[in-house]
Tab-separated table of C-alpha atoms in Angstrom:
chain	number	residue	atom	x	y	z
A	4	MET	CA	-41.676	-1.324	-12.671
A	5	GLY	CA	-42.782	-4.995	-13.629
A	6	PHE	CA	-42.263	-6.280	-10.105
A	7	ILE	CA	-44.274	-3.384	-8.570
A	8	ASP	CA	-47.147	-3.164	-11.058
A	9	GLY	CA	-47.653	-6.920	-11.341
A	10	ARG	CA	-46.419	-7.209	-14.843
A	11	ASN	CA	-43.513	-9.493	-13.902
A	12	PRO	CA	-45.073	-12.036	-11.617
A	13	SER	CA	-43.461	-14.426	-9.386
A	14	LEU	CA	-42.016	-17.421	-11.295
A	15	PRO	CA	-42.486	-20.936	-10.223
A	16	ALA	CA	-39.853	-22.452	-7.693
A	17	ILE	CA	-39.933	-25.984	-9.150
A	18	ILE	CA	-39.665	-26.915	-13.036
A	19	ALA	CA	-40.263	-30.262	-14.546
A	20	THR	CA	-38.036	-31.151	-17.565
A	21	ASN	CA	-38.253	-34.546	-19.096
A	22	ASP	CA	-40.097	-35.899	-16.043
A	23	VAL	CA	-37.271	-34.633	-13.940
A	24	THR	CA	-38.264	-32.027	-11.129
A	25	LEU	CA	-35.691	-29.396	-10.590
A	26	SER	CA	-35.416	-26.101	-8.752
A	27	ASN	CA	-35.846	-23.142	-10.927
A	28	PRO	CA	-33.096	-20.893	-10.999
A	29	ALA	CA	-35.041	-17.987	-12.479
A	30	HIS	CA	-37.104	-18.093	-9.411
A	31	TYR	CA	-34.232	-17.491	-7.340
A	32	ILE	CA	-33.108	-14.409	-9.158
A	33	TRP	CA	-36.700	-13.165	-9.362
A	34	THR	CA	-37.049	-13.454	-5.682
A	35	ARG	CA	-33.872	-11.670	-4.868
A	36	GLN	CA	-34.619	-8.886	-7.077
A	37	ASP	CA	-38.195	-8.394	-5.692
A	38	GLN	CA	-36.929	-8.368	-2.073
A	39	LEU	CA	-34.419	-5.774	-2.849
A	40	LEU	CA	-37.218	-3.536	-4.117
A	41	LEU	CA	-39.503	-4.540	-1.082
A	42	ASN	CA	-36.582	-3.543	1.184
A	43	ALA	CA	-36.215	-0.343	-0.832
A	44	ILE	CA	-39.967	0.467	-0.395
A	45	LEU	CA	-39.829	-0.277	3.315
A	46	GLY	CA	-36.639	2.016	3.586
A	47	SER	CA	-38.072	5.019	1.879
A	48	ILE	CA	-41.088	5.570	3.905
A	49	SER	CA	-41.628	6.813	7.576
A	50	PRO	CA	-41.492	4.212	10.456
A	51	SER	CA	-45.178	5.158	11.395
A	52	ARG	CA	-46.238	3.997	7.969
A	53	ILE	CA	-44.471	0.779	7.845
A	54	PRO	CA	-47.449	-1.066	9.716
A	55	PHE	CA	-49.550	-0.594	6.562
A	56	ILE	CA	-47.078	-2.812	4.647
A	57	ALA	CA	-45.459	-5.083	7.183
A	58	SER	CA	-47.441	-7.982	6.124
A	59	ALA	CA	-46.577	-7.607	2.594
A	60	LYS	CA	-44.369	-10.635	1.149
A	61	ILE	CA	-43.609	-9.288	-2.307
A	62	ALA	CA	-43.048	-5.609	-3.770
A	63	HIS	CA	-46.170	-5.857	-5.686
A	64	ASP	CA	-48.215	-6.218	-2.507
A	65	ALA	CA	-46.439	-3.441	-0.559
A	66	TRP	CA	-46.819	-1.147	-3.422
A	67	THR	CA	-50.661	-1.884	-3.955
A	68	ALA	CA	-51.221	-1.299	-0.266
A	69	LEU	CA	-49.645	2.238	-0.264
A	70	ALA	CA	-51.609	2.891	-3.654
A	71	ASN	CA	-54.871	2.217	-2.022
A	72	THR	CA	-54.195	3.955	1.016
A	73	TYR	CA	-52.581	7.118	-0.420
A	74	ALA	CA	-53.161	7.182	-4.134
A	75	LYS	CA	-56.673	8.672	-3.828
A	76	PRO	CA	-56.483	11.083	-0.899
A	77	SER	CA	-59.641	12.442	0.576
A	78	ARG	CA	-59.964	16.044	1.557
A	79	GLY	CA	-60.838	15.156	4.916
A	80	HIS	CA	-57.761	13.004	5.547
A	81	ILE	CA	-55.552	16.042	4.411
A	82	MET	CA	-57.388	18.381	6.580
A	83	HIS	CA	-56.907	15.859	9.539
A	84	LEU	CA	-53.119	15.500	8.973
A	85	ASN	CA	-52.714	19.220	8.698
A	86	SER	CA	-54.701	19.690	12.090
A	87	VAL	CA	-52.466	17.042	13.651
A	88	LEU	CA	-49.376	18.900	12.491
A	89	SER	CA	-50.527	22.271	13.702
A	90	ASN	CA	-51.352	21.062	17.088
A	91	VAL	CA	-48.375	18.778	17.635
A	92	THR	CA	-46.604	18.850	21.096
A	93	ARG	CA	-43.811	17.054	22.711
A	94	VAL	CA	-45.138	16.565	26.191
A	95	THR	CA	-42.996	14.067	27.758
A	96	GLN	CA	-41.162	12.649	24.389
A	97	THR	CA	-37.504	12.911	23.898
A	98	ILE	CA	-36.509	15.262	21.188
A	99	THR	CA	-35.528	12.332	18.876
A	100	LYS	CA	-39.026	10.879	19.280
A	101	TYR	CA	-40.766	14.188	18.901
A	102	MET	CA	-38.892	15.047	15.709
A	103	GLN	CA	-39.459	11.704	14.159
A	104	HIS	CA	-43.363	11.915	14.929
A	105	VAL	CA	-43.495	15.382	13.543
A	106	LYS	CA	-41.576	14.408	10.261
A	107	SER	CA	-43.750	11.572	9.527
A	108	ILE	CA	-46.644	13.864	8.879
A	109	PRO	CA	-45.238	16.122	6.354
A	110	ASP	CA	-43.837	12.965	4.772
A	111	GLU	CA	-47.307	11.483	4.699
A	112	LEU	CA	-48.831	14.576	3.172
A	113	ALA	CA	-45.885	14.694	0.489
A	114	MET	CA	-47.168	11.040	-0.515
A	115	LEU	CA	-50.569	12.935	-1.020
A	116	ASP	CA	-48.971	15.394	-3.099
A	117	VAL	CA	-49.379	18.020	-0.335
A	118	LEU	CA	-46.032	19.931	0.289
A	119	GLU	CA	-45.575	21.522	3.765
A	120	ASN	CA	-43.432	24.733	3.748
A	121	PHE	CA	-40.365	24.208	5.479
A	122	GLU	CA	-40.285	27.457	7.486
A	123	ASP	CA	-43.891	26.773	8.708
A	124	LEU	CA	-42.825	23.318	9.889
A	125	ILE	CA	-40.065	24.592	11.919
A	126	VAL	CA	-42.449	27.083	13.487
A	127	LYS	CA	-44.888	24.374	14.224
A	128	ILE	CA	-42.034	22.192	15.929
A	129	LEU	CA	-41.082	25.124	17.950
A	130	ASN	CA	-44.455	25.933	19.142
A	131	GLY	CA	-44.837	22.375	20.506
A	132	LEU	CA	-41.523	22.121	22.381
A	133	GLY	CA	-42.871	23.664	25.600
A	134	ASP	CA	-41.433	26.305	28.100
A	135	GLU	CA	-38.283	24.304	28.663
A	136	PHE	CA	-37.084	25.102	25.204
A	137	LYS	CA	-38.193	28.786	25.173
A	138	ASP	CA	-34.550	30.067	24.833
A	139	ILE	CA	-33.581	28.087	21.604
A	140	SER	CA	-37.039	28.905	20.491
A	141	SER	CA	-36.491	32.593	20.650
A	142	ALA	CA	-32.880	32.090	19.087
A	143	ALA	CA	-34.330	30.074	16.332
A	144	ARG	CA	-37.078	32.300	15.526
A	145	ALA	CA	-34.580	35.469	15.473
A	146	ARG	CA	-32.307	33.841	12.892
A	147	ASP	CA	-31.749	35.424	9.545
A	148	PHE	CA	-30.476	32.318	7.858
A	149	ALA	CA	-31.889	29.026	6.606
A	150	ILE	CA	-31.180	25.821	8.588
A	151	SER	CA	-31.976	22.169	7.500
A	152	PHE	CA	-34.054	19.939	9.303
A	153	GLU	CA	-31.066	17.786	10.476
A	154	GLU	CA	-29.198	20.725	11.712
A	155	PHE	CA	-32.223	21.954	13.641
A	156	HIS	CA	-32.698	18.474	15.226
A	157	GLU	CA	-28.929	18.162	16.113
A	158	LYS	CA	-29.332	21.721	17.789
A	159	LEU	CA	-32.389	20.632	19.782
A	160	ILE	CA	-30.698	17.286	20.866
A	161	ASN	CA	-27.695	19.501	22.298
A	162	PHE	CA	-30.162	21.823	24.122
A	163	GLU	CA	-31.915	18.808	25.441
A	164	ALA	CA	-28.512	17.371	26.913
A	165	VAL	CA	-27.886	20.745	28.559
A	166	LEU	CA	-31.231	20.805	30.196
A	167	LYS	CA	-30.748	17.304	31.597
A	168	GLN	CA	-27.194	18.410	32.988
A	169	GLU	CA	-28.829	21.379	34.662
A	170	THR	CA	-31.666	19.240	36.196
A	171	ALA	CA	-29.017	16.628	37.537
A	172	ARG	CA	-27.119	19.416	39.063
A	173	ASN	CA	-30.109	21.160	40.587
A	174	GLN	CA	-31.128	17.884	42.333
A	175	LYS	CA	-27.747	17.681	43.962
A	176	LEU	CA	-27.905	21.387	45.342
A	177	PRO	CA	-30.265	20.692	48.389
A	178	ILE	CA	-27.787	18.037	49.646
A	179	THR	CA	-24.779	20.350	49.306
A	180	THR	CA	-26.675	23.438	50.737
A	181	ASN	CA	-27.710	21.568	54.010
A	182	TYR	CA	-24.251	20.424	54.305
A	183	ALA	CA	-22.735	23.988	54.010
A	184	THR	CA	-25.230	25.586	56.389
A	185	LYS	CA	-24.961	22.813	58.968
A	186	PRO	CA	-23.512	24.378	62.338
A	187	PHE	CA	-19.848	23.665	62.910
A	188	THR	CA	-19.350	22.076	66.147
A	189	ASP	CA	-15.791	21.897	67.732
A	190	SER	CA	-15.333	19.138	70.227
A	191	LYS	CA	-12.378	20.995	72.116
A	192	HIS	CA	-14.540	24.264	72.250
A	193	ASN	CA	-17.373	22.040	73.681
A	194	THR	CA	-15.199	20.494	76.444
A	195	SER	CA	-13.815	23.806	77.427
A	196	THR	CA	-17.008	25.662	77.623
A	197	ARG	CA	-18.282	22.698	79.710
A	198	PHE	CA	-15.415	22.989	82.075
A	199	ASN	CA	-15.410	26.720	82.293
A	200	THR	CA	-19.321	26.453	83.157
A	201	SER	CA	-18.715	23.774	85.733
A	202	ALA	CA	-16.165	25.959	87.454
A	203	ARG	CA	-18.165	29.154	87.564
A	204	LEU	CA	-21.157	27.128	89.008
A	205	GLN	CA	-18.875	25.859	91.972
A	206	ASN	CA	-17.373	29.236	92.651
A	207	LYS	CA	-21.041	30.672	92.973
A	208	ASN	CA	-21.727	27.820	95.443
A	209	PRO	CA	-19.553	27.628	98.439
A	210	ASN	CA	-21.149	24.499	99.643
A	211	CYS	CA	-19.903	22.663	96.865
A	212	ASN	CA	-16.416	23.731	97.457
A	213	LYS	CA	-16.497	22.946	101.161
A	214	GLN	CA	-17.797	19.405	100.492
A	215	ALA	CA	-15.048	18.949	97.880
A	216	GLU	CA	-12.393	20.037	100.414
A	217	SER	CA	-13.794	17.575	103.294
């Protein structure tokens, strides 16, 4: 914890021994350990929280920024997060982006020592999906067994893929329908029809026959 709480500060990069300036090997070791901790902090928080500590150069700075933001949560901030979570909607987002956004809110609440009930979270996710996902939403609400967030995410992704396939297929249907209903024309039949019509006209008009014989 010394790196995080500041009890183990950075060591000088250069040391002087007998009027000779040398690189400090202890500084290299300290920096390597500190950067491992900084990367661990960055990897353990939701993507939406990273901008708050993106400028941190050492683990202590990142930890301090998080502590100042979340260590003393206000009641208003917690109520705001709960309101956002209750009214979350997918709109035009992909399922993956939607789920990442939703998951970041209970993650932030957890950092404030406020835990969201998982079943309640699933219901809020379903409410925000929209009419396109009403079939899988009904199935999820009717289930009698627990499901993890990862499994639920995978099922939504698969359902989204099916919807995309159906949309692509429906976009091709008008072209196929028009082609199928287009009147069939037979060039031989048309030629025969024209010939028979011409013959009947000549038989009805004797003058035409006489002119043809002369």
